[in-house]
XYZ file of C-alpha atoms in Angstrom:
377
model
C 45.400 0.582 35.606
C 47.848 0.187 32.955
C 47.053 -3.548 33.284
C 42.845 -3.084 33.029
C 44.306 -0.265 29.834
C 46.043 -3.112 28.141
C 43.584 -6.138 28.764
C 41.066 -4.027 27.205
C 43.479 -3.224 23.976
C 44.152 -7.081 23.851
C 40.610 -7.898 23.860
C 39.724 -5.549 21.472
C 42.243 -6.762 18.707
C 41.966 -10.493 19.460
C 37.980 -10.115 19.848
C 36.484 -11.164 15.827
C 33.316 -9.216 15.308
C 31.071 -11.052 13.135
C 27.533 -11.179 11.638
C 25.040 -13.254 13.843
C 25.563 -17.234 12.573
C 21.799 -17.642 11.994
C 21.529 -14.600 9.325
C 17.985 -13.848 9.054
C 18.157 -10.580 6.959
C 16.377 -10.755 3.404
C 19.124 -10.100 0.419
C 17.605 -7.900 -1.901
C 18.660 -5.929 -5.164
C 18.973 -2.013 -5.603
C 15.721 -2.243 -8.293
C 14.074 -4.075 -5.648
C 14.921 -2.089 -3.086
C 13.238 1.001 -4.952
C 10.080 -0.869 -5.614
C 9.710 -1.994 -2.067
C 10.674 1.612 -0.635
C 7.673 3.115 -3.002
C 5.047 0.736 -2.655
C 5.796 0.285 1.369
C 7.323 3.695 2.899
C 4.689 5.470 5.016
C 5.898 8.603 4.093
C 5.292 8.070 0.337
C 1.593 6.498 1.071
C 0.991 9.889 3.490
C 2.364 11.742 -0.040
C -0.380 10.046 -2.293
C -3.002 10.226 0.340
C -2.618 14.019 0.090
C -2.904 13.601 -3.600
C -6.250 12.053 -3.284
C -7.597 14.474 -0.514
C -6.614 17.361 -3.325
C -8.740 15.231 -5.839
C -11.764 15.169 -3.300
C -11.262 19.121 -2.488
C -11.279 19.862 -6.260
C -14.866 18.048 -6.406
C -15.921 19.823 -2.969
C -14.926 23.378 -4.574
C -17.446 22.723 -7.471
C -20.414 22.094 -4.866
C -23.827 23.371 -4.615
C -26.021 24.518 -1.976
C -28.791 22.369 -0.868
C -32.162 23.834 -1.023
C -34.161 24.474 2.264
C -37.867 23.243 1.917
C -40.164 24.377 4.551
C -43.755 24.434 5.292
C -45.661 27.203 7.327
C -49.207 26.461 9.017
C -50.680 29.211 10.866
C -52.618 28.174 14.021
C -55.398 29.761 16.349
C -58.276 32.342 15.506
C -54.996 34.792 14.682
C -53.627 32.749 12.089
C -56.750 31.559 10.167
C -56.950 35.199 8.123
C -53.085 34.282 7.187
C -51.711 31.838 4.150
C -50.088 28.815 5.215
C -46.830 27.885 2.658
C -45.244 24.869 1.484
C -42.028 26.294 -0.479
C -38.263 26.381 -0.782
C -35.233 28.673 -0.308
C -32.189 28.735 -2.252
C -28.831 30.744 -2.108
C -26.642 31.548 -4.779
C -23.152 32.257 -4.024
C -22.135 34.625 -7.237
C -18.439 33.917 -8.930
C -16.811 32.689 -5.785
C -17.324 28.659 -7.151
C -14.581 29.333 -10.115
C -11.788 30.643 -7.416
C -12.511 27.882 -5.261
C -11.935 25.520 -7.477
C -9.019 27.412 -8.789
C -7.353 27.073 -5.306
C -8.280 23.214 -5.028
C -6.998 22.234 -8.628
C -3.333 24.655 -7.613
C -3.769 22.466 -4.237
C -3.660 19.556 -6.182
C -1.135 20.372 -8.263
C 1.220 21.357 -5.378
C 0.540 17.913 -3.528
C 1.019 16.435 -7.162
C 4.288 17.279 -7.522
C 5.065 16.918 -3.913
C 4.067 13.394 -4.035
C 6.368 13.038 -6.819
C 9.145 14.621 -5.335
C 9.179 12.551 -2.429
C 9.207 9.499 -4.582
C 12.285 10.840 -6.316
C 14.085 11.680 -2.874
C 13.119 8.582 -1.644
C 14.761 6.686 -4.684
C 17.926 9.354 -4.029
C 18.026 8.056 -0.482
C 17.951 4.230 -1.354
C 20.366 4.479 -3.898
C 22.765 6.542 -1.518
C 22.094 4.355 1.485
C 22.317 1.281 -0.851
C 25.857 2.430 -2.423
C 27.155 3.305 0.795
C 26.378 -0.104 2.448
C 27.884 -1.660 -0.496
C 31.222 0.528 -0.460
C 31.881 -0.357 3.399
C 31.393 -4.345 2.580
C 33.669 -3.830 -0.654
C 36.266 -1.976 2.178
C 35.780 -4.808 4.302
C 36.229 -7.761 2.056
C 39.557 -5.799 0.705
C 40.429 -5.518 4.226
C 40.091 -8.999 4.831
C 42.254 -9.929 2.358
C 44.860 -7.633 3.886
C 44.286 -9.482 7.563
C 44.855 -13.036 5.534
C 47.711 -11.557 4.253
C 49.179 -10.166 7.249
C 48.667 -13.551 9.031
C 50.228 -15.531 6.076
C 53.910 -13.354 6.929
C 53.571 -13.256 10.556
C 53.011 -17.025 10.150
C 56.483 -17.068 7.811
C 57.978 -14.870 10.044
C 57.601 -16.913 13.163
C 58.991 -19.870 10.896
C 61.960 -17.717 9.708
C 62.818 -16.767 13.299
C 62.624 -20.672 14.718
C 65.061 -21.618 11.806
C 67.658 -18.087 13.245
C 67.585 -16.448 9.314
C 65.551 -13.359 10.801
C 65.713 -11.434 14.137
C 62.907 -11.198 16.632
C 62.276 -7.716 15.887
C 61.078 -8.636 12.794
C 58.273 -10.939 14.672
C 57.356 -8.348 16.557
C 56.990 -6.060 13.213
C 54.798 -8.807 11.907
C 52.508 -9.499 14.855
C 52.271 -5.402 14.978
C 50.802 -5.209 11.372
C 48.750 -8.218 11.408
C 47.393 -6.936 15.235
C 46.596 -3.467 12.979
C 45.063 -5.579 10.274
C 43.035 -7.031 13.158
C 41.576 -3.717 14.388
C 41.025 -2.269 10.691
C 39.007 -5.205 9.803
C 37.016 -4.787 13.329
C 36.622 -1.020 12.721
C 35.329 -1.979 9.134
C 32.723 -4.364 10.376
C 31.406 -1.974 12.461
C 31.180 0.579 9.493
C 28.968 -2.275 7.660
C 27.079 -2.781 10.555
C 26.107 1.061 10.762
C 25.748 1.205 6.971
C 23.152 -1.490 7.034
C 21.566 0.147 9.887
C 21.320 3.244 8.304
C 20.205 1.660 4.536
C 16.768 -0.353 6.342
C 16.163 2.987 8.470
C 16.055 4.978 4.687
C 13.573 2.160 3.647
C 11.676 2.632 6.864
C 9.064 -0.619 5.978
C 7.397 -2.992 8.322
C 10.365 -5.253 7.419
C 13.536 -3.913 8.938
C 16.184 -6.397 8.113
C 17.241 -5.904 4.530
C 20.519 -6.265 3.220
C 22.414 -5.952 -0.165
C 22.817 -8.806 -2.763
C 26.443 -7.703 -3.815
C 29.066 -7.992 -0.943
C 31.553 -5.815 -2.874
C 31.936 -3.764 -6.198
C 32.955 -5.842 -9.146
C 33.099 -4.263 -12.903
C 29.824 -4.965 -14.082
C 28.337 -3.519 -10.531
C 30.405 -0.287 -11.200
C 29.112 0.206 -14.516
C 25.603 -0.157 -13.729
C 26.071 2.505 -11.209
C 27.408 4.939 -13.641
C 25.042 7.716 -14.563
C 27.597 9.793 -16.414
C 30.388 8.608 -18.336
C 33.211 10.365 -17.053
C 34.679 10.877 -20.431
C 31.905 12.944 -21.617
C 32.357 16.617 -21.724
C 28.802 17.409 -23.546
C 26.823 18.297 -20.462
C 26.708 21.832 -19.606
C 26.297 23.306 -16.159
C 23.718 25.662 -17.466
C 21.832 23.347 -19.311
C 21.578 21.020 -16.202
C 20.436 24.186 -14.088
C 17.845 25.297 -16.745
C 16.322 21.544 -17.143
C 16.238 21.452 -13.177
C 14.286 24.404 -12.812
C 11.933 23.580 -15.504
C 11.202 19.721 -13.873
C 12.114 19.812 -10.745
C 8.626 18.672 -8.594
C 9.709 20.508 -5.505
C 9.694 23.805 -7.256
C 6.938 22.730 -9.279
C 4.746 22.368 -5.928
C 6.612 25.849 -4.863
C 4.830 27.772 -8.009
C 1.435 25.687 -7.483
C 1.651 27.176 -4.266
C 1.828 30.644 -5.429
C -1.227 29.907 -7.772
C -3.354 28.460 -5.201
C -2.361 32.007 -3.108
C -3.250 34.093 -5.791
C -6.650 32.269 -6.562
C -7.075 32.336 -2.405
C -7.272 36.130 -3.339
C -9.876 35.599 -5.556
C -12.128 33.618 -3.672
C -11.449 36.341 -0.528
C -12.262 39.402 -2.864
C -15.011 37.274 -4.131
C -16.827 37.679 -0.410
C -17.798 41.493 -1.826
C -20.401 40.302 -4.274
C -23.881 39.553 -2.628
C -24.875 36.128 -2.753
C -28.636 35.666 -4.313
C -31.556 34.210 -2.752
C -34.231 32.694 -4.323
C -37.605 31.527 -2.797
C -40.414 30.133 -4.368
C -43.812 29.025 -2.235
C -46.975 27.404 -2.638
C -49.636 29.728 -1.215
C -52.908 28.510 0.317
C -55.830 29.507 2.797
C -58.081 27.617 4.680
C -61.419 26.816 3.584
C -63.213 28.317 6.782
C -62.514 31.654 5.850
C -62.592 31.688 1.844
C -65.855 32.856 0.127
C -66.284 30.153 -1.957
C -65.393 27.856 1.235
C -62.533 25.681 -0.546
C -58.940 25.674 -0.002
C -57.581 28.455 -2.498
C -53.884 29.035 -3.343
C -51.404 31.029 -5.188
C -47.920 30.776 -5.676
C -44.899 33.192 -4.557
C -41.782 34.135 -6.392
C -39.426 35.855 -4.041
C -35.617 37.370 -4.896
C -33.034 39.094 -2.850
C -29.751 40.166 -2.132
C -27.584 39.078 1.049
C -24.239 39.882 2.399
C -24.203 42.828 1.036
C -20.841 44.430 2.055
C -22.257 47.584 3.824
C -21.171 47.208 7.244
C -17.790 44.442 6.588
C -15.995 44.799 3.520
C -13.267 41.871 4.325
C -10.247 44.395 3.982
C -8.541 42.324 6.629
C -9.243 39.079 4.736
C -8.138 40.516 1.910
C -4.876 41.864 3.028
C -4.085 38.532 4.678
C -4.484 36.920 1.136
C -2.089 39.241 -0.111
C 0.478 38.618 2.481
C 0.070 35.056 1.578
C 0.718 35.506 -2.002
C 4.239 37.799 -1.092
C 4.799 34.645 1.682
C 4.425 32.014 -1.205
C 6.484 33.943 -3.830
C 9.546 34.170 -0.811
C 8.816 30.258 -0.715
C 9.479 29.922 -4.302
C 12.401 32.011 -4.407
C 14.074 30.348 -1.547
C 13.504 26.762 -2.788
C 15.246 27.977 -5.931
C 18.074 29.603 -3.864
C 18.338 26.145 -2.204
C 18.389 23.998 -5.618
C 21.044 26.392 -7.202
C 23.091 25.884 -4.323
C 22.930 22.193 -3.962
C 22.947 21.968 -7.661
C 26.391 23.518 -8.014
C 27.967 21.461 -4.922
C 26.892 18.288 -6.409
C 28.228 19.462 -10.221
C 31.632 20.825 -8.529
C 31.780 17.256 -6.702
C 31.350 15.344 -9.614
C 33.905 17.674 -11.804
C 36.109 16.827 -9.121
C 35.573 13.251 -9.084
C 35.276 12.729 -12.746
C 38.825 14.503 -13.550
C 40.364 11.802 -10.399
C 39.160 9.150 -12.169
C 40.194 10.113 -15.499
C 43.956 10.540 -14.009
C 43.258 7.250 -12.299
C 42.220 5.488 -15.624
C 45.220 7.717 -18.151
C 47.759 8.079 -16.182
C 48.163 5.741 -12.795
C 46.896 2.459 -14.202
C 48.826 2.776 -17.331
C 52.286 3.573 -15.676
C 51.670 0.818 -13.761
C 50.496 -1.766 -15.972
C 53.726 -0.477 -18.219
C 55.785 -0.603 -14.721
C 54.769 -4.052 -14.078
C 54.243 -5.364 -17.509
C 50.675 -6.487 -17.157
C 47.581 -5.713 -19.139
C 44.674 -3.561 -16.969
C 41.017 -4.398 -17.982
């Protein structure tokens, strides 16, 4: 059992994991990745379709009812004495279209903000996955240098041991360091592969073989990644919080959902208003029953009310609409809480990272440069 275990360890330490020889991946930059994900990601496409659907709903809410055209022809002896009709009826819903349009416009506002939020979320996720892959590649490259250095030390140690200048114990220690460097390097390779798979998963496009152009973080790449200067102390948390509450699109979408729920209550209450039914018709009598022996005609105009809330007064629908308003307001407050919590967490992380970076630049690098007598850039 011990032999098998030792064999597995040796195989793991000695095996050199690497990318495929024929690497067919498509190398892209961060800006290219963002452009691709915004154009091809199915979630973003669905969000855009939701906006188009909401626009159509606005037009649908503004529609007018079609009239009903009819003709009445009396047959048989009993019907000869009655008039025949050719006319049209039209139903006019009072004070309902404006509420329907308010609901549709609020839904359009919600869909538009949700689509923009989805775009921003995709951009953030792509950046995060891109930087994580770049970070893993940088670590792998550094470990490759360490492995090469450990191999060089091992070779020199073996040479010195053959000359009798050092003991075999030093050779064993050098081999352990080299094997440890191999294991760290192999583990880093696995991390690169996992980060690359995650990057393609976030992209979620037809092409599932993207890779980033950079292999390590150099000075120019680091400068491009900075959004806030670590030396900038003018930014305050309350300012960021107030700006976020005014401009963050998931909050704006939740606000629009509240507007939609309020407008929907107006739609429900408008059911208590009767509809106006209008009828216009041309009447005519058969020539066989008229005194003149000719067709005689006339006109009929009729106006009435329908859907009068005498029997049913839509109380459950109104109560339901009020509950929907309360639910939408709770959802908005819940989004506010989540945004505040996330914003606080990110801000604290930013402050810690900023302090660490400033300490590294001002204290550690300065002292290292002084002790080693070289200038860091």
